[in-house]
PDB file of N, CA and C in Angstrom:
ATOM      1  N   MET D 148      17.961 -29.955  17.670  1.00  0.00           N
ATOM      2  CA  MET D 148      17.112 -28.923  17.100  1.00  0.00           C
ATOM      3  C   MET D 148      15.717 -29.071  17.679  1.00  0.00           C
ATOM      4  N   SER D 149      15.354 -28.177  18.542  1.00  0.00           N
ATOM      5  CA  SER D 149      14.120 -28.310  19.294  1.00  0.00           C
ATOM      6  C   SER D 149      12.876 -27.952  18.493  1.00  0.00           C
ATOM      7  N   TRP D 150      13.000 -27.301  17.334  1.00  0.00           N
ATOM      8  CA  TRP D 150      11.809 -26.924  16.596  1.00  0.00           C
ATOM      9  C   TRP D 150      11.285 -28.038  15.699  1.00  0.00           C
ATOM     10  N   PHE D 151      11.996 -29.156  15.582  1.00  0.00           N
ATOM     11  CA  PHE D 151      11.481 -30.326  14.880  1.00  0.00           C
ATOM     12  C   PHE D 151      10.627 -31.141  15.840  1.00  0.00           C
ATOM     13  N   PRO D 152       9.627 -31.859  15.322  1.00  0.00           N
ATOM     14  CA  PRO D 152       8.834 -32.729  16.196  1.00  0.00           C
ATOM     15  C   PRO D 152       9.726 -33.771  16.871  1.00  0.00           C
ATOM     16  N   ARG D 153       9.271 -34.309  17.973  1.00  0.00           N
ATOM     17  CA  ARG D 153      10.058 -35.193  18.831  1.00  0.00           C
ATOM     18  C   ARG D 153      10.710 -36.379  18.114  1.00  0.00           C
ATOM     19  N   PRO D 154       9.964 -37.215  17.383  1.00  0.00           N
ATOM     20  CA  PRO D 154      10.613 -38.402  16.809  1.00  0.00           C
ATOM     21  C   PRO D 154      11.444 -38.102  15.571  1.00  0.00           C
ATOM     22  N   SER D 155      11.484 -36.879  15.145  1.00  0.00           N
ATOM     23  CA  SER D 155      12.113 -36.541  13.877  1.00  0.00           C
ATOM     24  C   SER D 155      13.423 -35.786  14.091  1.00  0.00           C
ATOM     25  N   SER D 156      14.262 -35.825  13.082  1.00  0.00           N
ATOM     26  CA  SER D 156      15.509 -35.074  13.098  1.00  0.00           C
ATOM     27  C   SER D 156      15.688 -34.486  11.699  1.00  0.00           C
ATOM     28  N   PRO D 157      16.611 -33.585  11.511  1.00  0.00           N
ATOM     29  CA  PRO D 157      16.822 -33.042  10.168  1.00  0.00           C
ATOM     30  C   PRO D 157      17.172 -34.118   9.142  1.00  0.00           C
ATOM     31  N   ARG D 158      17.962 -35.091   9.554  1.00  0.00           N
ATOM     32  CA  ARG D 158      18.307 -36.181   8.620  1.00  0.00           C
ATOM     33  C   ARG D 158      17.083 -36.980   8.234  1.00  0.00           C
ATOM     34  N   ALA D 159      16.238 -37.290   9.218  1.00  0.00           N
ATOM     35  CA  ALA D 159      15.032 -38.065   8.931  1.00  0.00           C
ATOM     36  C   ALA D 159      14.091 -37.264   8.027  1.00  0.00           C
ATOM     37  N   ALA D 160      13.988 -35.963   8.266  1.00  0.00           N
ATOM     38  CA  ALA D 160      13.133 -35.128   7.425  1.00  0.00           C
ATOM     39  C   ALA D 160      13.668 -35.085   5.999  1.00  0.00           C
ATOM     40  N   LEU D 161      14.963 -34.980   5.836  1.00  0.00           N
ATOM     41  CA  LEU D 161      15.564 -34.966   4.509  1.00  0.00           C
ATOM     42  C   LEU D 161      15.360 -36.303   3.798  1.00  0.00           C
ATOM     43  N   ARG D 162      15.523 -37.410   4.537  1.00  0.00           N
ATOM     44  CA  ARG D 162      15.274 -38.736   3.943  1.00  0.00           C
ATOM     45  C   ARG D 162      13.822 -38.860   3.506  1.00  0.00           C
ATOM     46  N   ASP D 163      12.911 -38.353   4.326  1.00  0.00           N
ATOM     47  CA  ASP D 163      11.496 -38.411   3.996  1.00  0.00           C
ATOM     48  C   ASP D 163      11.206 -37.585   2.738  1.00  0.00           C
ATOM     49  N   LEU D 164      11.799 -36.404   2.636  1.00  0.00           N
ATOM     50  CA  LEU D 164      11.616 -35.568   1.452  1.00  0.00           C
ATOM     51  C   LEU D 164      12.149 -36.272   0.211  1.00  0.00           C
ATOM     52  N   MET D 165      13.310 -36.894   0.315  1.00  0.00           N
ATOM     53  CA  MET D 165      13.879 -37.598  -0.838  1.00  0.00           C
ATOM     54  C   MET D 165      12.997 -38.774  -1.251  1.00  0.00           C
ATOM     55  N   ALA D 166      12.405 -39.469  -0.275  1.00  0.00           N
ATOM     56  CA  ALA D 166      11.516 -40.586  -0.597  1.00  0.00           C
ATOM     57  C   ALA D 166      10.277 -40.093  -1.333  1.00  0.00           C
ATOM     58  N   VAL D 167       9.739 -38.970  -0.893  1.00  0.00           N
ATOM     59  CA  VAL D 167       8.566 -38.413  -1.573  1.00  0.00           C
ATOM     60  C   VAL D 167       8.938 -38.003  -2.992  1.00  0.00           C
ATOM     61  N   LEU D 168      10.087 -37.361  -3.164  1.00  0.00           N
ATOM     62  CA  LEU D 168      10.511 -36.946  -4.501  1.00  0.00           C
ATOM     63  C   LEU D 168      10.785 -38.146  -5.406  1.00  0.00           C
ATOM     64  N   ARG D 169      11.334 -39.224  -4.844  1.00  0.00           N
ATOM     65  CA  ARG D 169      11.631 -40.416  -5.632  1.00  0.00           C
ATOM     66  C   ARG D 169      10.365 -41.077  -6.160  1.00  0.00           C
ATOM     67  N   HIS D 170       9.299 -41.022  -5.385  1.00  0.00           N
ATOM     68  CA  HIS D 170       8.074 -41.723  -5.767  1.00  0.00           C
ATOM     69  C   HIS D 170       7.027 -40.794  -6.377  1.00  0.00           C
ATOM     70  N   SER D 171       7.399 -39.576  -6.699  1.00  0.00           N
ATOM     71  CA  SER D 171       6.446 -38.657  -7.324  1.00  0.00           C
ATOM     72  C   SER D 171       6.585 -38.730  -8.839  1.00  0.00           C
ATOM     73  N   SER D 172       5.523 -38.300  -9.523  1.00  0.00           N
ATOM     74  CA  SER D 172       5.551 -38.337 -10.988  1.00  0.00           C
ATOM     75  C   SER D 172       6.281 -37.109 -11.535  1.00  0.00           C
ATOM     76  N   ARG D 173       6.536 -37.160 -12.813  1.00  0.00           N
ATOM     77  CA  ARG D 173       7.247 -36.066 -13.473  1.00  0.00           C
ATOM     78  C   ARG D 173       6.425 -34.777 -13.403  1.00  0.00           C
ATOM     79  N   GLU D 174       5.105 -34.888 -13.580  1.00  0.00           N
ATOM     80  CA  GLU D 174       4.232 -33.715 -13.548  1.00  0.00           C
ATOM     81  C   GLU D 174       4.228 -33.063 -12.162  1.00  0.00           C
ATOM     82  N   GLN D 175       4.268 -33.881 -11.122  1.00  0.00           N
ATOM     83  CA  GLN D 175       4.299 -33.333  -9.767  1.00  0.00           C
ATOM     84  C   GLN D 175       5.602 -32.582  -9.513  1.00  0.00           C
ATOM     85  N   ARG D 176       6.703 -33.113 -10.005  1.00  0.00           N
ATOM     86  CA  ARG D 176       7.983 -32.427  -9.829  1.00  0.00           C
ATOM     87  C   ARG D 176       8.012 -31.110 -10.606  1.00  0.00           C
ATOM     88  N   ILE D 177       7.465 -31.131 -11.832  1.00  0.00           N
ATOM     89  CA  ILE D 177       7.408 -29.901 -12.629  1.00  0.00           C
ATOM     90  C   ILE D 177       6.531 -28.867 -11.931  1.00  0.00           C
ATOM     91  N   GLY D 178       5.390 -29.303 -11.413  1.00  0.00           N
ATOM     92  CA  GLY D 178       4.499 -28.390 -10.692  1.00  0.00           C
ATOM     93  C   GLY D 178       5.163 -27.814  -9.458  1.00  0.00           C
ATOM     94  N   ALA D 179       5.874 -28.651  -8.715  1.00  0.00           N
ATOM     95  CA  ALA D 179       6.572 -28.173  -7.526  1.00  0.00           C
ATOM     96  C   ALA D 179       7.671 -27.186  -7.898  1.00  0.00           C
ATOM     97  N   ALA D 180       8.394 -27.486  -8.983  1.00  0.00           N
ATOM     98  CA  ALA D 180       9.458 -26.578  -9.421  1.00  0.00           C
ATOM     99  C   ALA D 180       8.883 -25.235  -9.857  1.00  0.00           C
ATOM    100  N   LEU D 181       7.756 -25.256 -10.570  1.00  0.00           N
ATOM    101  CA  LEU D 181       7.134 -24.001 -10.993  1.00  0.00           C
ATOM    102  C   LEU D 181       6.607 -23.199  -9.798  1.00  0.00           C
ATOM    103  N   ALA D 182       6.055 -23.897  -8.804  1.00  0.00           N
ATOM    104  CA  ALA D 182       5.569 -23.203  -7.605  1.00  0.00           C
ATOM    105  C   ALA D 182       6.732 -22.548  -6.860  1.00  0.00           C
ATOM    106  N   LEU D 183       7.836 -23.270  -6.731  1.00  0.00           N
ATOM    107  CA  LEU D 183       9.005 -22.697  -6.068  1.00  0.00           C
ATOM    108  C   LEU D 183       9.595 -21.546  -6.876  1.00  0.00           C
ATOM    109  N   LEU D 184       9.603 -21.680  -8.203  1.00  0.00           N
ATOM    110  CA  LEU D 184      10.127 -20.626  -9.056  1.00  0.00           C
ATOM    111  C   LEU D 184       9.282 -19.355  -8.933  1.00  0.00           C
ATOM    112  N   ALA D 185       7.946 -19.496  -8.977  1.00  0.00           N
ATOM    113  CA  ALA D 185       7.069 -18.329  -8.862  1.00  0.00           C
ATOM    114  C   ALA D 185       7.249 -17.649  -7.506  1.00  0.00           C
ATOM    115  N   THR D 186       7.331 -18.447  -6.447  1.00  0.00           N
ATOM    116  CA  THR D 186       7.531 -17.885  -5.114  1.00  0.00           C
ATOM    117  C   THR D 186       8.886 -17.183  -5.022  1.00  0.00           C
ATOM    118  N   GLY D 187       9.904 -17.800  -5.583  1.00  0.00           N
ATOM    119  CA  GLY D 187      11.238 -17.198  -5.571  1.00  0.00           C
ATOM    120  C   GLY D 187      11.282 -15.882  -6.328  1.00  0.00           C
ATOM    121  N   ILE D 188      10.614 -15.832  -7.468  1.00  0.00           N
ATOM    122  CA  ILE D 188      10.585 -14.592  -8.249  1.00  0.00           C
ATOM    123  C   ILE D 188       9.924 -13.474  -7.452  1.00  0.00           C
ATOM    124  N   ILE D 189       8.824 -13.777  -6.770  1.00  0.00           N
ATOM    125  CA  ILE D 189       8.123 -12.759  -5.982  1.00  0.00           C
ATOM    126  C   ILE D 189       9.013 -12.269  -4.847  1.00  0.00           C
ATOM    127  N   VAL D 190       9.668 -13.178  -4.154  1.00  0.00           N
ATOM    128  CA  VAL D 190      10.542 -12.785  -3.045  1.00  0.00           C
ATOM    129  C   VAL D 190      11.704 -11.936  -3.551  1.00  0.00           C
ATOM    130  N   VAL D 191      12.314 -12.338  -4.669  1.00  0.00           N
ATOM    131  CA  VAL D 191      13.438 -11.581  -5.228  1.00  0.00           C
ATOM    132  C   VAL D 191      12.984 -10.191  -5.655  1.00  0.00           C
ATOM    133  N   GLU D 192      11.793 -10.089  -6.253  1.00  0.00           N
ATOM    134  CA  GLU D 192      11.298  -8.771  -6.663  1.00  0.00           C
ATOM    135  C   GLU D 192      11.072  -7.867  -5.465  1.00  0.00           C
ATOM    136  N   PHE D 193      10.557  -8.414  -4.367  1.00  0.00           N
ATOM    137  CA  PHE D 193      10.388  -7.602  -3.164  1.00  0.00           C
ATOM    138  C   PHE D 193      11.739  -7.145  -2.627  1.00  0.00           C
ATOM    139  N   LEU D 194      12.724  -8.021  -2.662  1.00  0.00           N
ATOM    140  CA  LEU D 194      14.055  -7.639  -2.186  1.00  0.00           C
ATOM    141  C   LEU D 194      14.670  -6.557  -3.073  1.00  0.00           C
ATOM    142  N   ILE D 195      14.538  -6.722  -4.377  1.00  0.00           N
ATOM    143  CA  ILE D 195      15.077  -5.728  -5.301  1.00  0.00           C
ATOM    144  C   ILE D 195      14.359  -4.397  -5.125  1.00  0.00           C
ATOM    145  N   ASP D 196      13.028  -4.443  -4.991  1.00  0.00           N
ATOM    146  CA  ASP D 196      12.259  -3.209  -4.827  1.00  0.00           C
ATOM    147  C   ASP D 196      12.616  -2.488  -3.537  1.00  0.00           C
ATOM    148  N   SER D 197      12.871  -3.251  -2.477  1.00  0.00           N
ATOM    149  CA  SER D 197      13.217  -2.596  -1.221  1.00  0.00           C
ATOM    150  C   SER D 197      14.615  -1.983  -1.287  1.00  0.00           C
ATOM    151  N   TYR D 198      15.461  -2.511  -2.150  1.00  0.00           N
ATOM    152  CA  TYR D 198      16.815  -1.972  -2.267  1.00  0.00           C
ATOM    153  C   TYR D 198      16.868  -0.792  -3.234  1.00  0.00           C
ATOM    154  N   PHE D 199      16.220  -0.927  -4.405  1.00  0.00           N
ATOM    155  CA  PHE D 199      16.278   0.100  -5.435  1.00  0.00           C
ATOM    156  C   PHE D 199      15.001   0.917  -5.533  1.00  0.00           C
ATOM    157  N   GLY D 200      14.019   0.670  -4.674  1.00  0.00           N
ATOM    158  CA  GLY D 200      12.717   1.316  -4.772  1.00  0.00           C
ATOM    159  C   GLY D 200      12.792   2.827  -4.726  1.00  0.00           C
ATOM    160  N   ALA D 201      11.829   3.435  -5.383  1.00  0.00           N
ATOM    161  CA  ALA D 201      11.777   4.893  -5.418  1.00  0.00           C
ATOM    162  C   ALA D 201      11.280   5.410  -4.071  1.00  0.00           C
ATOM    163  N   VAL D 202      12.001   6.345  -3.543  1.00  0.00           N
ATOM    164  CA  VAL D 202      11.612   6.964  -2.283  1.00  0.00           C
ATOM    165  C   VAL D 202      10.703   8.138  -2.611  1.00  0.00           C
ATOM    166  N   PRO D 203       9.533   8.226  -1.986  1.00  0.00           N
ATOM    167  CA  PRO D 203       8.652   9.346  -2.303  1.00  0.00           C
ATOM    168  C   PRO D 203       9.284  10.675  -1.905  1.00  0.00           C
ATOM    169  N   ALA D 204       9.017  11.663  -2.695  1.00  0.00           N
ATOM    170  CA  ALA D 204       9.578  12.987  -2.435  1.00  0.00           C
ATOM    171  C   ALA D 204       8.968  13.551  -1.154  1.00  0.00           C
ATOM    172  N   PRO D 205       9.758  14.232  -0.368  1.00  0.00           N
ATOM    173  CA  PRO D 205       9.200  14.818   0.853  1.00  0.00           C
ATOM    174  C   PRO D 205       8.195  15.915   0.503  1.00  0.00           C
ATOM    175  N   THR D 206       7.093  15.939   1.212  1.00  0.00           N
ATOM    176  CA  THR D 206       6.086  16.953   0.962  1.00  0.00           C
ATOM    177  C   THR D 206       6.217  18.052   2.010  1.00  0.00           C
ATOM    178  N   PRO D 207       6.355  19.274   1.563  1.00  0.00           N
ATOM    179  CA  PRO D 207       6.506  20.363   2.532  1.00  0.00           C
ATOM    180  C   PRO D 207       5.184  20.638   3.242  1.00  0.00           C
ATOM    181  N   VAL D 208       5.275  20.991   4.489  1.00  0.00           N
ATOM    182  CA  VAL D 208       4.104  21.351   5.276  1.00  0.00           C
ATOM    183  C   VAL D 208       4.218  22.835   5.577  1.00  0.00           C
ATOM    184  N   TYR D 209       3.229  23.585   5.098  1.00  0.00           N
ATOM    185  CA  TYR D 209       3.239  25.024   5.309  1.00  0.00           C
ATOM    186  C   TYR D 209       2.411  25.345   6.552  1.00  0.00           C
ATOM    187  N   VAL D 210       2.982  26.097   7.425  1.00  0.00           N
ATOM    188  CA  VAL D 210       2.319  26.471   8.664  1.00  0.00           C
ATOM    189  C   VAL D 210       2.163  27.982   8.675  1.00  0.00           C
ATOM    190  N   GLU D 211       0.946  28.408   8.951  1.00  0.00           N
ATOM    191  CA  GLU D 211       0.705  29.842   9.016  1.00  0.00           C
ATOM    192  C   GLU D 211       0.902  30.289  10.458  1.00  0.00           C
ATOM    193  N   LEU D 212       1.817  31.200  10.653  1.00  0.00           N
ATOM    194  CA  LEU D 212       2.105  31.689  11.994  1.00  0.00           C
ATOM    195  C   LEU D 212       1.282  32.941  12.274  1.00  0.00           C
ATOM    196  N   TYR D 213       0.627  32.928  13.397  1.00  0.00           N
ATOM    197  CA  TYR D 213      -0.186  34.065  13.801  1.00  0.00           C
ATOM    198  C   TYR D 213       0.494  34.756  14.977  1.00  0.00           C
ATOM    199  N   PRO D 214       0.323  36.052  15.084  1.00  0.00           N
ATOM    200  CA  PRO D 214       0.878  36.749  16.241  1.00  0.00           C
ATOM    201  C   PRO D 214       0.143  36.329  17.515  1.00  0.00           C
ATOM    202  N   SER D 215       0.840  36.304  18.622  1.00  0.00           N
ATOM    203  CA  SER D 215       0.243  35.848  19.874  1.00  0.00           C
ATOM    204  C   SER D 215      -0.727  36.857  20.471  1.00  0.00           C
ATOM    205  N   ASN D 216      -0.719  38.078  19.956  1.00  0.00           N
ATOM    206  CA  ASN D 216      -1.595  39.094  20.528  1.00  0.00           C
ATOM    207  C   ASN D 216      -2.840  39.343  19.672  1.00  0.00           C
ATOM    208  N   ARG D 217      -3.288  38.323  18.932  1.00  0.00           N
ATOM    209  CA  ARG D 217      -4.500  38.468  18.119  1.00  0.00           C
ATOM    210  C   ARG D 217      -5.722  38.558  19.022  1.00  0.00           C
ATOM    211  N   THR D 218      -6.681  39.318  18.578  1.00  0.00           N
ATOM    212  CA  THR D 218      -7.924  39.429  19.349  1.00  0.00           C
ATOM    213  C   THR D 218      -8.882  38.329  18.917  1.00  0.00           C
ATOM    214  N   ASP D 219      -9.920  38.117  19.732  1.00  0.00           N
ATOM    215  CA  ASP D 219     -10.927  37.105  19.394  1.00  0.00           C
ATOM    216  C   ASP D 219     -11.649  37.467  18.102  1.00  0.00           C
ATOM    217  N   ALA D 220     -11.847  38.749  17.872  1.00  0.00           N
ATOM    218  CA  ALA D 220     -12.525  39.184  16.651  1.00  0.00           C
ATOM    219  C   ALA D 220     -11.696  38.822  15.415  1.00  0.00           C
ATOM    220  N   GLU D 221     -10.391  38.969  15.484  1.00  0.00           N
ATOM    221  CA  GLU D 221      -9.531  38.593  14.358  1.00  0.00           C
ATOM    222  C   GLU D 221      -9.563  37.085  14.119  1.00  0.00           C
ATOM    223  N   ILE D 222      -9.590  36.324  15.191  1.00  0.00           N
ATOM    224  CA  ILE D 222      -9.642  34.862  15.061  1.00  0.00           C
ATOM    225  C   ILE D 222     -10.953  34.449  14.405  1.00  0.00           C
ATOM    226  N   ILE D 223     -12.052  35.021  14.855  1.00  0.00           N
ATOM    227  CA  ILE D 223     -13.363  34.685  14.288  1.00  0.00           C
ATOM    228  C   ILE D 223     -13.429  35.103  12.824  1.00  0.00           C
ATOM    229  N   ALA D 224     -12.871  36.256  12.488  1.00  0.00           N
ATOM    230  CA  ALA D 224     -12.860  36.714  11.089  1.00  0.00           C
ATOM    231  C   ALA D 224     -12.048  35.754  10.219  1.00  0.00           C
ATOM    232  N   ASP D 225     -10.905  35.293  10.707  1.00  0.00           N
ATOM    233  CA  ASP D 225     -10.098  34.327   9.952  1.00  0.00           C
ATOM    234  C   ASP D 225     -10.844  33.014   9.761  1.00  0.00           C
ATOM    235  N   GLN D 226     -11.533  32.567  10.805  1.00  0.00           N
ATOM    236  CA  GLN D 226     -12.291  31.323  10.706  1.00  0.00           C
ATOM    237  C   GLN D 226     -13.423  31.451   9.695  1.00  0.00           C
ATOM    238  N   LYS D 227     -14.108  32.594   9.703  1.00  0.00           N
ATOM    239  CA  LYS D 227     -15.196  32.805   8.736  1.00  0.00           C
ATOM    240  C   LYS D 227     -14.651  32.849   7.317  1.00  0.00           C
ATOM    241  N   LYS D 228     -13.490  33.491   7.134  1.00  0.00           N
ATOM    242  CA  LYS D 228     -12.875  33.562   5.806  1.00  0.00           C
ATOM    243  C   LYS D 228     -12.497  32.156   5.325  1.00  0.00           C
ATOM    244  N   ASP D 229     -11.884  31.362   6.207  1.00  0.00           N
ATOM    245  CA  ASP D 229     -11.502  29.991   5.845  1.00  0.00           C
ATOM    246  C   ASP D 229     -12.735  29.143   5.527  1.00  0.00           C
ATOM    247  N   GLN D 230     -13.805  29.328   6.308  1.00  0.00           N
ATOM    248  CA  GLN D 230     -15.030  28.572   6.072  1.00  0.00           C
ATOM    249  C   GLN D 230     -15.648  28.968   4.734  1.00  0.00           C
ATOM    250  N   ALA D 231     -15.605  30.250   4.393  1.00  0.00           N
ATOM    251  CA  ALA D 231     -16.144  30.709   3.111  1.00  0.00           C
ATOM    252  C   ALA D 231     -15.336  30.123   1.949  1.00  0.00           C
ATOM    253  N   GLU D 232     -14.019  30.081   2.081  1.00  0.00           N
ATOM    254  CA  GLU D 232     -13.181  29.479   1.039  1.00  0.00           C
ATOM    255  C   GLU D 232     -13.492  27.996   0.871  1.00  0.00           C
ATOM    256  N   LYS D 233     -13.676  27.309   1.978  1.00  0.00           N
ATOM    257  CA  LYS D 233     -13.988  25.879   1.944  1.00  0.00           C
ATOM    258  C   LYS D 233     -15.351  25.646   1.286  1.00  0.00           C
ATOM    259  N   ALA D 234     -16.327  26.498   1.605  1.00  0.00           N
ATOM    260  CA  ALA D 234     -17.658  26.364   1.014  1.00  0.00           C
ATOM    261  C   ALA D 234     -17.614  26.656  -0.480  1.00  0.00           C
ATOM    262  N   ALA D 235     -16.829  27.663  -0.883  1.00  0.00           N
ATOM    263  CA  ALA D 235     -16.702  27.989  -2.303  1.00  0.00           C
ATOM    264  C   ALA D 235     -16.051  26.836  -3.066  1.00  0.00           C
ATOM    265  N   LEU D 236     -15.053  26.210  -2.469  1.00  0.00           N
ATOM    266  CA  LEU D 236     -14.399  25.067  -3.105  1.00  0.00           C
ATOM    267  C   LEU D 236     -15.372  23.895  -3.252  1.00  0.00           C
ATOM    268  N   ALA D 237     -16.163  23.646  -2.216  1.00  0.00           N
ATOM    269  CA  ALA D 237     -17.153  22.564  -2.280  1.00  0.00           C
ATOM    270  C   ALA D 237     -18.207  22.866  -3.337  1.00  0.00           C
ATOM    271  N   LYS D 238     -18.634  24.124  -3.437  1.00  0.00           N
ATOM    272  CA  LYS D 238     -19.635  24.529  -4.426  1.00  0.00           C
ATOM    273  C   LYS D 238     -19.087  24.341  -5.841  1.00  0.00           C
ATOM    274  N   GLU D 239     -17.823  24.714  -6.057  1.00  0.00           N
ATOM    275  CA  GLU D 239     -17.200  24.540  -7.370  1.00  0.00           C
ATOM    276  C   GLU D 239     -17.076  23.065  -7.732  1.00  0.00           C
ATOM    277  N   GLN D 240     -16.709  22.259  -6.753  1.00  0.00           N
ATOM    278  CA  GLN D 240     -16.596  20.819  -7.006  1.00  0.00           C
ATOM    279  C   GLN D 240     -17.968  20.225  -7.337  1.00  0.00           C
ATOM    280  N   GLN D 241     -18.992  20.680  -6.645  1.00  0.00           N
ATOM    281  CA  GLN D 241     -20.339  20.198  -6.920  1.00  0.00           C
ATOM    282  C   GLN D 241     -20.761  20.602  -8.334  1.00  0.00           C
ATOM    283  N   ARG D 242     -20.411  21.824  -8.761  1.00  0.00           N
ATOM    284  CA  ARG D 242     -20.740  22.275 -10.107  1.00  0.00           C
ATOM    285  C   ARG D 242     -20.043  21.408 -11.154  1.00  0.00           C
ATOM    286  N   GLN D 243     -18.785  21.058 -10.886  1.00  0.00           N
ATOM    287  CA  GLN D 243     -18.054  20.209 -11.826  1.00  0.00           C
ATOM    288  C   GLN D 243     -18.670  18.818 -11.922  1.00  0.00           C
ATOM    289  N   TYR D 244     -19.115  18.280 -10.779  1.00  0.00           N
ATOM    290  CA  TYR D 244     -19.770  16.968 -10.808  1.00  0.00           C
ATOM    291  C   TYR D 244     -21.093  17.023 -11.563  1.00  0.00           C
ATOM    292  N   LYS D 245     -21.842  18.113 -11.376  1.00  0.00           N
ATOM    293  CA  LYS D 245     -23.102  18.275 -12.113  1.00  0.00           C
ATOM    294  C   LYS D 245     -22.833  18.340 -13.612  1.00  0.00           C
ATOM    295  N   GLU D 246     -21.756  19.036 -14.010  1.00  0.00           N
ATOM    296  CA  GLU D 246     -21.394  19.126 -15.417  1.00  0.00           C
ATOM    297  C   GLU D 246     -21.053  17.746 -15.973  1.00  0.00           C
ATOM    298  N   LEU D 247     -20.293  16.971 -15.217  1.00  0.00           N
ATOM    299  CA  LEU D 247     -19.984  15.601 -15.653  1.00  0.00           C
ATOM    300  C   LEU D 247     -21.245  14.755 -15.746  1.00  0.00           C
ATOM    301  N   GLU D 248     -22.151  14.950 -14.800  1.00  0.00           N
ATOM    302  CA  GLU D 248     -23.403  14.197 -14.801  1.00  0.00           C
ATOM    303  C   GLU D 248     -24.204  14.493 -16.066  1.00  0.00           C
ATOM    304  N   LYS D 249     -24.273  15.770 -16.445  1.00  0.00           N
ATOM    305  CA  LYS D 249     -25.000  16.140 -17.659  1.00  0.00           C
ATOM    306  C   LYS D 249     -24.294  15.611 -18.901  1.00  0.00           C
ATOM    307  N   ARG D 250     -22.956  15.677 -18.903  1.00  0.00           N
ATOM    308  CA  ARG D 250     -22.193  15.233 -20.057  1.00  0.00           C
ATOM    309  C   ARG D 250     -22.372  13.737 -20.324  1.00  0.00           C
ATOM    310  N   PHE D 251     -22.398  12.942 -19.247  1.00  0.00           N
ATOM    311  CA  PHE D 251     -22.522  11.490 -19.409  1.00  0.00           C
ATOM    312  C   PHE D 251     -23.964  11.005 -19.308  1.00  0.00           C
ATOM    313  N   GLY D 252     -24.896  11.904 -19.054  1.00  0.00           N
ATOM    314  CA  GLY D 252     -26.312  11.534 -18.993  1.00  0.00           C
ATOM    315  C   GLY D 252     -26.625  10.606 -17.824  1.00  0.00           C
ATOM    316  N   ILE D 253     -26.114  10.917 -16.660  1.00  0.00           N
ATOM    317  CA  ILE D 253     -26.288  10.044 -15.492  1.00  0.00           C
ATOM    318  C   ILE D 253     -27.524  10.425 -14.682  1.00  0.00           C
ATOM    319  N   GLU D 254     -28.240  11.425 -15.043  1.00  0.00           N
ATOM    320  CA  GLU D 254     -29.354  11.932 -14.252  1.00  0.00           C
ATOM    321  C   GLU D 254     -30.283  10.900 -13.849  1.00  0.00           C
TER     322      GLU D 254
END
């Protein structure tokens, strides 16, 4: 096994682990068991979630199709209309924030 350090082998590593466990106190073993248990619970929850997890619903994307023979004036008019709608939405949102500011006295 090439991933172990040179002077070591799996048997030697296992013997070393057993020696450490033999000479450790009861509290250290309990702490190690709790650490392994907590880690195991987290790993199992991730595995369960990936298997039974809720898949988000697909969101539809609406595309507005324009005729290919539109004039530049029609394009500019559509852009101005869209910009006006966007500005109106921003203005309404700003009004709502101002209302919240007055309600909570944040001035």
